[in-house]
Every structure is written in C-alpha cells, then in structure tokens.
PDB file of C-alpha atoms in Angstrom:
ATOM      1  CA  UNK Q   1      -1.020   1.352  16.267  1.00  0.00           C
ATOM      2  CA  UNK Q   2       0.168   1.659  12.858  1.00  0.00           C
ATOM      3  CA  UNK Q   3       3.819   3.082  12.414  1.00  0.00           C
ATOM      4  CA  UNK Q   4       4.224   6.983  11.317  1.00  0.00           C
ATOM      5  CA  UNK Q   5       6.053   5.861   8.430  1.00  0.00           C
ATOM      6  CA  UNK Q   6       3.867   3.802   7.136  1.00  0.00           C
ATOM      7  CA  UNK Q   7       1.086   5.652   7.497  1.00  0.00           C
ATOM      8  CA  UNK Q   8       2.805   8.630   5.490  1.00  0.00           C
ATOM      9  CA  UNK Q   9       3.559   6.131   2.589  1.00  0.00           C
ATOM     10  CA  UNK Q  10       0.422   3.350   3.043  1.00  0.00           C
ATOM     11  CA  UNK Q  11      -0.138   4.296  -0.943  1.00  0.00           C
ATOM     12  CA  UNK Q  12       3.111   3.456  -1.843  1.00  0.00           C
ATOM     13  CA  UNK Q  13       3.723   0.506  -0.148  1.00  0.00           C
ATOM     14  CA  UNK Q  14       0.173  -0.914  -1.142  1.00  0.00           C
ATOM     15  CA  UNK Q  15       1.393  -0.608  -4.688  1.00  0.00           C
ATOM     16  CA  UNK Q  16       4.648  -2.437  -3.764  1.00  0.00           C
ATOM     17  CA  UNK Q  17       2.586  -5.166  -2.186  1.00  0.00           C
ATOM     18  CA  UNK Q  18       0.713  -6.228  -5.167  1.00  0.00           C
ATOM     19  CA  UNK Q  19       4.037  -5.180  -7.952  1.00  0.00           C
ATOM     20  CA  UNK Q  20       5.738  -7.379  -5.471  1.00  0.00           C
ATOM     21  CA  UNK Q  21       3.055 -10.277  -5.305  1.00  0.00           C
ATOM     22  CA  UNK Q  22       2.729 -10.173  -8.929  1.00  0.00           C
ATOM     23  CA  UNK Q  23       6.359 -10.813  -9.972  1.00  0.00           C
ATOM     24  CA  UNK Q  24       6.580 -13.624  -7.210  1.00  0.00           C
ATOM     25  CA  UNK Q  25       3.580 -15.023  -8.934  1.00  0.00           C
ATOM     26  CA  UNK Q  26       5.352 -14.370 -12.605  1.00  0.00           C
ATOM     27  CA  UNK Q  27       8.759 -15.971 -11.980  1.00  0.00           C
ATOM     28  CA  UNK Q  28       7.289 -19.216 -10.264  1.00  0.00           C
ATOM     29  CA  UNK Q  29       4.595 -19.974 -12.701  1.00  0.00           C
ATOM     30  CA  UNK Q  30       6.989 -19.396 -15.444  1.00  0.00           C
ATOM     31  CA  UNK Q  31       9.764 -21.921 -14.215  1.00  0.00           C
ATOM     32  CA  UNK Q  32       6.902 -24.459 -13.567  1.00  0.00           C
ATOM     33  CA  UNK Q  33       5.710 -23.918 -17.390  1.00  0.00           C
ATOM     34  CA  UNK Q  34       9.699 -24.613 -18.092  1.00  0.00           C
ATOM     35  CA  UNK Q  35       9.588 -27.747 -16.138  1.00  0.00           C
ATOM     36  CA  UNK Q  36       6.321 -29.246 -16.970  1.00  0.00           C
ATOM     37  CA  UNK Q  37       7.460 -28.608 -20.566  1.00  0.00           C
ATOM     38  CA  UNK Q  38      10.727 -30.245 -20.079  1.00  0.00           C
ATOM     39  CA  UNK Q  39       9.032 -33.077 -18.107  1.00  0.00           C
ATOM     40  CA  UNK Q  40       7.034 -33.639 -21.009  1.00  0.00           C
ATOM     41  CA  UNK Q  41       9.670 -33.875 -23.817  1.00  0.00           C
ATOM     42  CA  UNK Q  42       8.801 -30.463 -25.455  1.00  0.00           C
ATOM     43  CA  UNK Q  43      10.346 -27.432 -26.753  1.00  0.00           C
ATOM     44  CA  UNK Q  44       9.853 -24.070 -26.202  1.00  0.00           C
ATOM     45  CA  UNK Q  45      11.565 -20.922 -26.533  1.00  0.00           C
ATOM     46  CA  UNK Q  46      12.680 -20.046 -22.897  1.00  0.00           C
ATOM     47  CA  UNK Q  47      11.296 -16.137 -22.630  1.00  0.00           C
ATOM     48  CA  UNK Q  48       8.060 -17.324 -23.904  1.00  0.00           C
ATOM     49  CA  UNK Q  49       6.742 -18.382 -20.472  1.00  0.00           C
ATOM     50  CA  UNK Q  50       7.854 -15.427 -19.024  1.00  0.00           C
ATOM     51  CA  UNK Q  51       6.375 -13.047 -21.754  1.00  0.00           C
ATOM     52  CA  UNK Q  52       2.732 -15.465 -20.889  1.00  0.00           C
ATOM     53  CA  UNK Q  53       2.844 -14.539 -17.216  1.00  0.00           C
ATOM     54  CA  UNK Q  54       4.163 -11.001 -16.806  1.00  0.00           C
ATOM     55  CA  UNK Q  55       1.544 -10.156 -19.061  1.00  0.00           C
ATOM     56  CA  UNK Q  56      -0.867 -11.621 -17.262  1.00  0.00           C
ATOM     57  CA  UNK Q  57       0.043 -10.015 -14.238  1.00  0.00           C
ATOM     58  CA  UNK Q  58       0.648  -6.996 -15.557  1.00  0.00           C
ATOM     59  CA  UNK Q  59      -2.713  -6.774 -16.806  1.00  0.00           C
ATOM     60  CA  UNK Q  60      -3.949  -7.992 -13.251  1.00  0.00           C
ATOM     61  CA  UNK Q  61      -2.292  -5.233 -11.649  1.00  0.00           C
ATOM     62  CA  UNK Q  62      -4.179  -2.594 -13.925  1.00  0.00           C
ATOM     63  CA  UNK Q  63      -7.055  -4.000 -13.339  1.00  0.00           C
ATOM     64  CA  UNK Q  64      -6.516  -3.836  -9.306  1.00  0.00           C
ATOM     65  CA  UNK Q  65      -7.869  -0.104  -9.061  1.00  0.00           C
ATOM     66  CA  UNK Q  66     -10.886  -0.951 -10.612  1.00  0.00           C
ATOM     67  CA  UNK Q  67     -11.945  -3.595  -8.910  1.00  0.00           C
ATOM     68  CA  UNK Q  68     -10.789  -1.506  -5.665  1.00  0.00           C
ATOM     69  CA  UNK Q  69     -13.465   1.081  -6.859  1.00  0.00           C
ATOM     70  CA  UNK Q  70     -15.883  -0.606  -7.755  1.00  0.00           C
ATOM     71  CA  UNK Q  71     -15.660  -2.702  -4.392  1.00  0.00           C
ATOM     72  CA  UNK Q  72     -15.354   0.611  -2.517  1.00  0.00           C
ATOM     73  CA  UNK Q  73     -18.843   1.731  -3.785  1.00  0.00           C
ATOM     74  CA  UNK Q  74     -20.606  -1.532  -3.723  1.00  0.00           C
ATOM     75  CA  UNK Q  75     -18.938  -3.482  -0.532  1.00  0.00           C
ATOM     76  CA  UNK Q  76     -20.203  -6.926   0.044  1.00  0.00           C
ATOM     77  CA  UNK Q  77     -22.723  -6.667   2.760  1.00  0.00           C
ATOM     78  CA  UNK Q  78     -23.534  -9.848   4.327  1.00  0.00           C
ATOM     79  CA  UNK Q  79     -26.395  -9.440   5.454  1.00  0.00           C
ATOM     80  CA  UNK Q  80     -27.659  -8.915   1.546  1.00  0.00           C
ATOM     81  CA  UNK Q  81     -25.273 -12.018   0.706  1.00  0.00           C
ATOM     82  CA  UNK Q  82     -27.001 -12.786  -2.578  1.00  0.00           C
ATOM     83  CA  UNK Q  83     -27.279  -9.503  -3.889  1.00  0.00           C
ATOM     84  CA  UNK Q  84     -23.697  -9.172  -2.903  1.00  0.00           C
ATOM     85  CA  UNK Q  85     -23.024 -12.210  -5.075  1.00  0.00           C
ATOM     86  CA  UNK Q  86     -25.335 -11.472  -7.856  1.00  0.00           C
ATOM     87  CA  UNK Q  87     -23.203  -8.142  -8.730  1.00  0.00           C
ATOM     88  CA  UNK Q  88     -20.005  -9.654  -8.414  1.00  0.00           C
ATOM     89  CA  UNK Q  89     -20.896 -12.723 -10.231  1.00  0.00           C
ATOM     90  CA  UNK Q  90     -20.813 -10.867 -13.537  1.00  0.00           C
ATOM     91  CA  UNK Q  91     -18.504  -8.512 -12.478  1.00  0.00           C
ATOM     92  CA  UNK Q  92     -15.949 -11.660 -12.407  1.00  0.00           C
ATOM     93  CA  UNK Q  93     -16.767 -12.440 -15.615  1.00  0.00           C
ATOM     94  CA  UNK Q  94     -16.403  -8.957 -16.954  1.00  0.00           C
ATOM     95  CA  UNK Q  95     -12.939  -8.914 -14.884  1.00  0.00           C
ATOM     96  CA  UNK Q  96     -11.844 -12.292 -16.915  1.00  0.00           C
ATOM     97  CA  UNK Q  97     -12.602 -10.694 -20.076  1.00  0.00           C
ATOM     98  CA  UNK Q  98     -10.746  -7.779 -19.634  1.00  0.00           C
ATOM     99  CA  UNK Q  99      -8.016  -9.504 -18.044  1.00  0.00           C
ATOM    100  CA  UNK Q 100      -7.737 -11.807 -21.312  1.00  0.00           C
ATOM    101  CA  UNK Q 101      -7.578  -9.149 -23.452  1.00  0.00           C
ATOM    102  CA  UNK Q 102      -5.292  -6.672 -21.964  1.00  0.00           C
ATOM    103  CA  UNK Q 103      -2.987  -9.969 -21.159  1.00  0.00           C
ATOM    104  CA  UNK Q 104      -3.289 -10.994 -25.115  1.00  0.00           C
ATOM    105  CA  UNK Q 105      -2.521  -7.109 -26.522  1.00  0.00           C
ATOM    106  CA  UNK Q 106       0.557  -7.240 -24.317  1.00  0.00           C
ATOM    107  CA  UNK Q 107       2.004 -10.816 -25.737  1.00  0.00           C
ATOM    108  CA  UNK Q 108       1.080  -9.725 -29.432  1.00  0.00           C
ATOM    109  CA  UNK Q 109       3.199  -6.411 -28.943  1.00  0.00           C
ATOM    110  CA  UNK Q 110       6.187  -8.631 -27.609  1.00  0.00           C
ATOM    111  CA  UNK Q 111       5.762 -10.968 -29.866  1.00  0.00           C
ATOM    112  CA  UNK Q 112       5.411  -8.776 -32.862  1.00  0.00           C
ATOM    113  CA  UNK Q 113       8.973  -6.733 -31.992  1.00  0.00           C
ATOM    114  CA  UNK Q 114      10.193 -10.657 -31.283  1.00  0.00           C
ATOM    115  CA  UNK Q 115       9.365 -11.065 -34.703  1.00  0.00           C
ATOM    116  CA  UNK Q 116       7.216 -14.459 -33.770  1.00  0.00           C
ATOM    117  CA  UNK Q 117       3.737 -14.664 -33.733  1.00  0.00           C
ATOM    118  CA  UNK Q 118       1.391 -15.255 -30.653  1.00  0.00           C
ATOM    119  CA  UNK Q 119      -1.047 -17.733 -30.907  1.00  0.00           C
ATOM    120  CA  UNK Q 120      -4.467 -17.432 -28.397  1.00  0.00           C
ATOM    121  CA  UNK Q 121      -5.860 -20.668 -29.292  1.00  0.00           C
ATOM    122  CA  UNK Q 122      -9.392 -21.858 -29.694  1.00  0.00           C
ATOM    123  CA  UNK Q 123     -11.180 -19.008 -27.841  1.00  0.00           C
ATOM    124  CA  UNK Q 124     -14.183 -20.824 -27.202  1.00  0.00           C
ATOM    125  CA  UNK Q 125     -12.094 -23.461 -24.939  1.00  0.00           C
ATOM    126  CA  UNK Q 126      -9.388 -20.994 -23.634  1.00  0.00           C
ATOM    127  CA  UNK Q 127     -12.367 -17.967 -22.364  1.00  0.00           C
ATOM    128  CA  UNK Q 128     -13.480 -20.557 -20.157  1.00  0.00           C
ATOM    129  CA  UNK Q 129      -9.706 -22.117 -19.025  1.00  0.00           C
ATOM    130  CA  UNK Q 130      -8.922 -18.464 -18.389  1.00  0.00           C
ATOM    131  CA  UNK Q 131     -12.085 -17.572 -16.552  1.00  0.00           C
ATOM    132  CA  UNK Q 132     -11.545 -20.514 -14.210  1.00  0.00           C
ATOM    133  CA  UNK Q 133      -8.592 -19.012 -13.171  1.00  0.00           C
ATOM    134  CA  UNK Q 134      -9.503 -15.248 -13.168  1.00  0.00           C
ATOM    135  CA  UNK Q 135     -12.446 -16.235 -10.703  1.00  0.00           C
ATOM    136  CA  UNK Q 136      -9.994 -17.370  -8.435  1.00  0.00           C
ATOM    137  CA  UNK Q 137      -7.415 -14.239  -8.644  1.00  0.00           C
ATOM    138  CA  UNK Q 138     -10.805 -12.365  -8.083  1.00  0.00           C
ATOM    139  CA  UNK Q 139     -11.717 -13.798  -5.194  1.00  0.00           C
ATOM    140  CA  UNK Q 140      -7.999 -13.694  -3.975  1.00  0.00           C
ATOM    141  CA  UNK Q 141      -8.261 -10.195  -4.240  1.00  0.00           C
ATOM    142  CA  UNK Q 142     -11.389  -9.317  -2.793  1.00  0.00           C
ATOM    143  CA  UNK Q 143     -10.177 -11.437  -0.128  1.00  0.00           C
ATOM    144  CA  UNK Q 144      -7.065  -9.499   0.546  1.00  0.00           C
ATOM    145  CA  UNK Q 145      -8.698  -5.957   0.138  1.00  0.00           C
ATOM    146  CA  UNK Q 146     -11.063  -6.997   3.417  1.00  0.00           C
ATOM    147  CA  UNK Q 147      -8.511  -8.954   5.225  1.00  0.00           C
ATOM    148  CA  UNK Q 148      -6.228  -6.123   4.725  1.00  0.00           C
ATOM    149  CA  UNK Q 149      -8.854  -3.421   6.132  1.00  0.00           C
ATOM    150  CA  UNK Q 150      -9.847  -5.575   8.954  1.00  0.00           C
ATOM    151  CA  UNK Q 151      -5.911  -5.438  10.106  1.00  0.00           C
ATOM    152  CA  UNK Q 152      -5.549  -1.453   9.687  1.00  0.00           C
ATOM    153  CA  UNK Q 153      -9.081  -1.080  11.512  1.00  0.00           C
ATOM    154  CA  UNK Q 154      -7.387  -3.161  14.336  1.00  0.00           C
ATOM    155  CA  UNK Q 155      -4.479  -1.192  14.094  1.00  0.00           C
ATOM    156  CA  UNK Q 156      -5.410   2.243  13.515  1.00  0.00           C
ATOM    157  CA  UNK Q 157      -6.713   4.515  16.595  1.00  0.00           C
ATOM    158  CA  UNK Q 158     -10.581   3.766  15.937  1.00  0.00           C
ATOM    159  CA  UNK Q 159     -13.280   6.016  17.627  1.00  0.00           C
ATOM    160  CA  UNK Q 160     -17.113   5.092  18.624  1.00  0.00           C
ATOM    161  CA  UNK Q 161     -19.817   6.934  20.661  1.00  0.00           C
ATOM    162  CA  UNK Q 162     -20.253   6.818  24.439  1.00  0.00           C
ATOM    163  CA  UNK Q 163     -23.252   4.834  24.737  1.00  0.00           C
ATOM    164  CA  UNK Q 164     -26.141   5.248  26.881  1.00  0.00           C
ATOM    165  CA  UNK Q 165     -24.855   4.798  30.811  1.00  0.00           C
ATOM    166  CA  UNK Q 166     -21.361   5.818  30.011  1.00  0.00           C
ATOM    167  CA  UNK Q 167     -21.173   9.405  30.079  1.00  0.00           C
ATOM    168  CA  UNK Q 168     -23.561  12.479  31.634  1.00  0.00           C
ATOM    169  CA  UNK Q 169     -27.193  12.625  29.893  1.00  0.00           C
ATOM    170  CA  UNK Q 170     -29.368  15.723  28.799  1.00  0.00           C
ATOM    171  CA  UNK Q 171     -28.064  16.329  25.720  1.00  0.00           C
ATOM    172  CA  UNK Q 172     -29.234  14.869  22.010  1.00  0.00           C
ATOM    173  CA  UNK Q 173     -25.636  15.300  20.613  1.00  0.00           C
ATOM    174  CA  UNK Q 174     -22.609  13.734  21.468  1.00  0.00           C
ATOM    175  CA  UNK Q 175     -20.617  15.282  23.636  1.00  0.00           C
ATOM    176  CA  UNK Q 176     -17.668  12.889  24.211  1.00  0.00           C
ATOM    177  CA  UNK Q 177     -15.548   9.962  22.090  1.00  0.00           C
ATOM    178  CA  UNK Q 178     -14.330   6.555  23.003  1.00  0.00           C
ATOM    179  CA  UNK Q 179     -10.891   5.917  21.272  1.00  0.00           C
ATOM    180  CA  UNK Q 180      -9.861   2.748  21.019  1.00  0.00           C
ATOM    181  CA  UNK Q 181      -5.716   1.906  20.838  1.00  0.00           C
ATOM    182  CA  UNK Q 182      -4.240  -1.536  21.086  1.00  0.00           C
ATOM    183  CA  UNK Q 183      -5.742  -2.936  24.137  1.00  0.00           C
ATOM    184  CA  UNK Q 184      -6.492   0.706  25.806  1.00  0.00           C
ATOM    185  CA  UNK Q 185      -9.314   2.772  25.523  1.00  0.00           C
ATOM    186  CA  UNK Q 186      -9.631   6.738  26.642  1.00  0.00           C
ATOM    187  CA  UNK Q 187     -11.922   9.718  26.681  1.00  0.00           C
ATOM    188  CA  UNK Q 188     -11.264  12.616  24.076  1.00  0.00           C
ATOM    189  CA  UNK Q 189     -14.190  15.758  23.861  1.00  0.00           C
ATOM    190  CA  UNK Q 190     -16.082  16.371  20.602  1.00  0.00           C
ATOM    191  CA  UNK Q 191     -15.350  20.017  20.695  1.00  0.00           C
ATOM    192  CA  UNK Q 192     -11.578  19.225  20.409  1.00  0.00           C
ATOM    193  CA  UNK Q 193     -12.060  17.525  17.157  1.00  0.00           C
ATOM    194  CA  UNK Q 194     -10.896  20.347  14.075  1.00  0.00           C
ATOM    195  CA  UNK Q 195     -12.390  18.963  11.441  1.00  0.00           C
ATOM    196  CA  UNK Q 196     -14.088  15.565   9.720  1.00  0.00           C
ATOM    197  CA  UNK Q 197     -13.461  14.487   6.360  1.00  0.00           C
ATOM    198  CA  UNK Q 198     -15.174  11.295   5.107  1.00  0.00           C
ATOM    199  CA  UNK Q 199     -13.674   8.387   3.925  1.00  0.00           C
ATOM    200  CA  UNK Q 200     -15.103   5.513   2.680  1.00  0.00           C
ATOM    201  CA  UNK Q 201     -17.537   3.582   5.284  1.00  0.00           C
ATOM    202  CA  UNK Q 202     -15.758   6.301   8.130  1.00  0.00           C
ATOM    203  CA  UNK Q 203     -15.576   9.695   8.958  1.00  0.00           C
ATOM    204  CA  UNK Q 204     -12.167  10.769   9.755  1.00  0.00           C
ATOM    205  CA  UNK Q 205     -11.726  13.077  13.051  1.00  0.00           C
ATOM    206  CA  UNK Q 206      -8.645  15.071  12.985  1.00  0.00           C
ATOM    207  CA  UNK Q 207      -7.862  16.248  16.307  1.00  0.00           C
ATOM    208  CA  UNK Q 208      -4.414  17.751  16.825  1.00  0.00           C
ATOM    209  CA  UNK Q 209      -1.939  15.472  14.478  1.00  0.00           C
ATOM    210  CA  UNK Q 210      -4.369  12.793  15.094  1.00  0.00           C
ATOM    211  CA  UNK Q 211      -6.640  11.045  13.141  1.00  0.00           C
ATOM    212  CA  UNK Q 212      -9.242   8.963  14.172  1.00  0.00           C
ATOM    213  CA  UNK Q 213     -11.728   6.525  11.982  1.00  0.00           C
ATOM    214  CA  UNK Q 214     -15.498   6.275  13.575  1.00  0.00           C
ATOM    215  CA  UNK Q 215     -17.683   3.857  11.279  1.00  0.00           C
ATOM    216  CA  UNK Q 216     -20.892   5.988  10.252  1.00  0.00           C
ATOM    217  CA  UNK Q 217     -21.995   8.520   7.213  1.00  0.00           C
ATOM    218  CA  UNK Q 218     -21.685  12.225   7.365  1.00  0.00           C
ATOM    219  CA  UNK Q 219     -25.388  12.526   7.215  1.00  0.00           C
ATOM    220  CA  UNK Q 220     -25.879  10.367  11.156  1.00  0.00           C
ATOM    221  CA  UNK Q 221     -22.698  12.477  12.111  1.00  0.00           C
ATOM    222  CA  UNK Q 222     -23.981  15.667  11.214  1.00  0.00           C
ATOM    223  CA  UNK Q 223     -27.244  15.048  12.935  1.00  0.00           C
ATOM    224  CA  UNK Q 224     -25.328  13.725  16.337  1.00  0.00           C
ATOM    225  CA  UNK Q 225     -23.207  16.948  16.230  1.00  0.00           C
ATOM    226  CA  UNK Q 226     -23.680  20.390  17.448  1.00  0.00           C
ATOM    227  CA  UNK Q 227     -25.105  22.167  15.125  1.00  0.00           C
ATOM    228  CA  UNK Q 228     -24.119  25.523  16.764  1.00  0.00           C
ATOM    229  CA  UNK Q 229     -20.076  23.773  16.411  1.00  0.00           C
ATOM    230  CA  UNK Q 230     -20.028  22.045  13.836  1.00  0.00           C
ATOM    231  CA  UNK Q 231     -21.046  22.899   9.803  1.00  0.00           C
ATOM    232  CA  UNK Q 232     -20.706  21.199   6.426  1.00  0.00           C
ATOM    233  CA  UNK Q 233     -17.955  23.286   4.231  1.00  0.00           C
ATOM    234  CA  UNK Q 234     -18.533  20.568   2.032  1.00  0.00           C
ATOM    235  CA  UNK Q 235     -20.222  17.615   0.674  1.00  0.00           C
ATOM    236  CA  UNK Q 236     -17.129  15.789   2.577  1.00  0.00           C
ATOM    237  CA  UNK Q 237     -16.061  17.524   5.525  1.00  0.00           C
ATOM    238  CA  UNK Q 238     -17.007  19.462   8.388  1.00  0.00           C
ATOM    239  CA  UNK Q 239     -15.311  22.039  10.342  1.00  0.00           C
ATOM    240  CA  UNK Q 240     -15.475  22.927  14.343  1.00  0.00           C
ATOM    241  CA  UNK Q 241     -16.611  26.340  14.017  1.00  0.00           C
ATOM    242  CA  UNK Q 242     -14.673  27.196  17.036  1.00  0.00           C
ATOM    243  CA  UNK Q 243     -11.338  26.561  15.823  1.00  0.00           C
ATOM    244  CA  UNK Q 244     -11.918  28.711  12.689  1.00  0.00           C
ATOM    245  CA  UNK Q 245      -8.910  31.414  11.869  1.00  0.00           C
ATOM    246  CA  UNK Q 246     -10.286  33.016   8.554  1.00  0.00           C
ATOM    247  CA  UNK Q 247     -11.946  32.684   5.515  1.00  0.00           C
ATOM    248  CA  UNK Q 248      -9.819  33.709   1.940  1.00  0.00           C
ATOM    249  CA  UNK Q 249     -12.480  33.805  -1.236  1.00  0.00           C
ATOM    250  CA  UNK Q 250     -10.763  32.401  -4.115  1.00  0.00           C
ATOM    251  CA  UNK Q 251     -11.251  33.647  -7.812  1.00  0.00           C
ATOM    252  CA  UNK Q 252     -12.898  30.716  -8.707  1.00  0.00           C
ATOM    253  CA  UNK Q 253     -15.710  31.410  -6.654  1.00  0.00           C
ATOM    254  CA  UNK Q 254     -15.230  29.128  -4.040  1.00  0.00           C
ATOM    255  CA  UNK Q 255     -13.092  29.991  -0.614  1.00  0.00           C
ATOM    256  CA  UNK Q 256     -10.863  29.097   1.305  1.00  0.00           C
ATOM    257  CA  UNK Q 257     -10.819  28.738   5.066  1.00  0.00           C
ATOM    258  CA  UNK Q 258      -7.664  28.367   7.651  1.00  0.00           C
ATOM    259  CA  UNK Q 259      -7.928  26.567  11.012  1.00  0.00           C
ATOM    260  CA  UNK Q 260      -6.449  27.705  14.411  1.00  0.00           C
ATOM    261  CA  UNK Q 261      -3.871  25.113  13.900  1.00  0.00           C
ATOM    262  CA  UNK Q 262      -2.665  26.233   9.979  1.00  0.00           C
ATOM    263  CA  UNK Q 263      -4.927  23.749   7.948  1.00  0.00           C
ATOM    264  CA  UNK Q 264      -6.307  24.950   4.968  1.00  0.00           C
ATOM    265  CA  UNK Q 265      -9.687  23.748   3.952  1.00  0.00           C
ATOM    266  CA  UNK Q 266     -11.607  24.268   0.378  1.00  0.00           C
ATOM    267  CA  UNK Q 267     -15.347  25.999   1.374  1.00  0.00           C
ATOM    268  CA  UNK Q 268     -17.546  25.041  -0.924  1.00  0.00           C
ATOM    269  CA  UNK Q 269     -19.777  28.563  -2.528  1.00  0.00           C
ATOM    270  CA  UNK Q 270     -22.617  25.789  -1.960  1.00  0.00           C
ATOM    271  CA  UNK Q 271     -22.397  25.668   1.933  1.00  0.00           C
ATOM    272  CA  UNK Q 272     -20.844  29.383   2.137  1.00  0.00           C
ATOM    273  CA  UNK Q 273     -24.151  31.426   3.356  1.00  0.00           C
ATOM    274  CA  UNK Q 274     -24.775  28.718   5.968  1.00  0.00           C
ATOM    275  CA  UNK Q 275     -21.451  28.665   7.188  1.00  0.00           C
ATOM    276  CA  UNK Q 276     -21.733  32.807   7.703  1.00  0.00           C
ATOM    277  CA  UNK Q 277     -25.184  32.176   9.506  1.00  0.00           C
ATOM    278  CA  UNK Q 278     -23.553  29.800  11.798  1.00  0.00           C
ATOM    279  CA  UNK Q 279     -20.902  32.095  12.327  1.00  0.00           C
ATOM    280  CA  UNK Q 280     -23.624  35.335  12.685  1.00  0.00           C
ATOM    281  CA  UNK Q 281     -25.296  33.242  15.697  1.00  0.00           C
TER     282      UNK Q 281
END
C-alpha cells in the first residue's frame, strides 16, 4: 500500500527522481570525459565537460513530459507490437532531434557568456553518434515509465468486478467490488462509491478518503452502473446520485455540485438536464 505521504507528493517526488537521475548521470559522464581525456594526453578546459552533459540532460528532462504524453495517449499495446513500434520508431528519431538541438542552444548560450565558442562538429556524423545514444535514453525511459506503473498498480488499493459465481445474480449491473491490498482482498458495495473520475487506462473510485484504480473506460463503466445511481457530470467523472448535497450554478454557465461528504464537483451545462431527469425519477 503506498505511503500517505507519498501519495500526497507522488508529483513532486517523480520530478526529483528524474532531476536526481539526471545529475547522477551529468557528474559521472563528465569525470569519465576528464579521464579519458587525460588518459589520452589531451587538454581541455575542465567546465567544458560539464557544460556538454548538463545540457544534455537538461534538455532530456524537458523533453520527459512529452514523451510521458505522448506515451499516455498512445501506450504500447502488445498485442499490436508492430504498430506499437512503427510509431515510436520515428518518434525516437524526432526525440533525438530535439534533444540535439535543445542540448546545442544551451552550450552556445554558455559558451557565448564564456566568451568561447562551441563547436557541433560534422552534423552529418554527430546526428547519427547522438541518435545512437538518444535511442537508448528513449528506451530507458519508456522502460522506467511502465516499470514504474507496474510497481504503483501493485501497490496501490486496485479494484475489479465480482465475476460470474462470486456474488448473488439477477442483476445486469454491478452491484459489488473486489479490492485488492497487499496480499488481502475484501468486499466494498458500488453504492458506497461517491464519485469516479477517470484517469488514464483507470477509473478512479473515491469512496470515503479512499481511492481505488479499476482498469476499464468510462464508457464499459457507465454501462455496468446503475443508471438510476449513477450519472455523467462530465466527460470525466460520475457522481452517485445518492450522495448528492446541492447543486450551485456558476456565472459561467456551468455549475457546481457538493457531495454529502463536502466535495465539490464542476457539472458540466452539457450533462446538466440529464442530471435533473435523473434526479426528477
């Protein structure tokens, strides 16, 4: 079960992960330029390797919430492998080439209040030393965005679906949870869920000061749901109709709608008549 403190500041210490990765990376490839030029009988200036590899991490680092994003709405499915590969295959390339140049406009500025001037080389030659490289930190960081999700999935309190055999039948919608902890597993009730947000490849229950992942869309969640309970108040959440306090209208047009237990959710003017018929019936 992951820690209450670290689930309050998970964004901040992601961030700290990869700053902190980054400047580990820096400081030893720098020394080991320093060496292997010292081994080698030549000079250099001693900040220069370390102006070379904090600005290519730097620009790394920028580049990490892009490729998070763009991972995020195209994860790599293995079933469709080669499709998988055939979209990040240029997207590597197009990752190396931004890479280069946001790692190049950061040595020229040093360089230029250093009063030196940065040389690039032969781009032809160095595009393709670079992207051998870049390929790798690319796949180094797709690797650690899904080994890093497959550790919080095992950690965080996941829900699923009775299935068939495990609970009373009769009824098309689901009526009961399985939520699975650290080697335990209990029973929690649908209608005690407040509300369901969606995240990602999950749909976030909140029940209480709980929160619960369950891997599906809102679309198959909406249709295995009460209808009569539960209704969109937007194109990413639902609300238990049940546990509904009020509903403020904003002058913006839209509203806003309080829970039994003091959350505030936006309603959407979109889904605001069908959240009055549900209430009507």
């Amino acid at each position: 079960m992951l820690h209450p403190l670290y689930e309050k500041y998970q964004k901040h210490l992601e961030v700290s992960y990869w700053l902190l990765i980054g400047t580990i990376t820096a400081l030893v490839n720098s020394f080991s330029v320093l060496d292997d030029y010292k081994r080698r009988g030549l000079s250099i200036e001693r900040w220069q390797p370390f102006v070379w590899e904090f600005s290519s991490q730097i620009s790394i680092f920028i580049l990490i919430p892009i490729l998070f994003y763009i991972d995020k709405k195209h994860p790599i499915n293995i079933s469709k492998i080669k499709q998988s590969l055939l979209l990040h295959l240029p997207l590597s390339i197009a990752f190396s080439v931004l890479h280069v140049y946001l790692m190049i406009a950061l040595r020229h500025f040093y360089y230029y209040f250093s009063q030196s001037t940065y040389d690039f080389g032969d781009w032809s030659v160095e595009l393709i030393y670079e992207y051998r490289k870049d390929l790798g930190s690319y796949i180094s960081i797709l690797a650690t965005f899904y080994i890093y999700r497959f550790i919080i999935s095992r950690l965080h309190n996941e829900a699923r679906e009775i299935e068939v055999g495990e609970g009373p039948q009769g009824s098309i919608y689901v009526e009961r949870l399985i939520v699975k902890k650290i080697g335990k597993e209990f029973i929690i009730r649908v209608s005690d869920i407040a509300w369901v947000e969606a995240s990602g490849n999950y749909m976030n229950l909140h029940i209480g000061e709980s929160c619960y992942p369950i891997r599906t869309t809102m679309a198959d969640l909406e249709k295995r749901l009460d209808p009569h309970q539960f209704v969109r108040i937007h194109r990413s959440t639902m609300v238990n109709l049940d546990l509904v306090k009020e509903i403020i209208a904003l002058e913006t047009g839209d509203f806003l709608l309080t829970l039994n237990n003091g959350r505030q959710l936006k309603l959407s003017r979109r889904y605001r008549d069908e959240v009055n018929t549900r209430l009507a019936g």
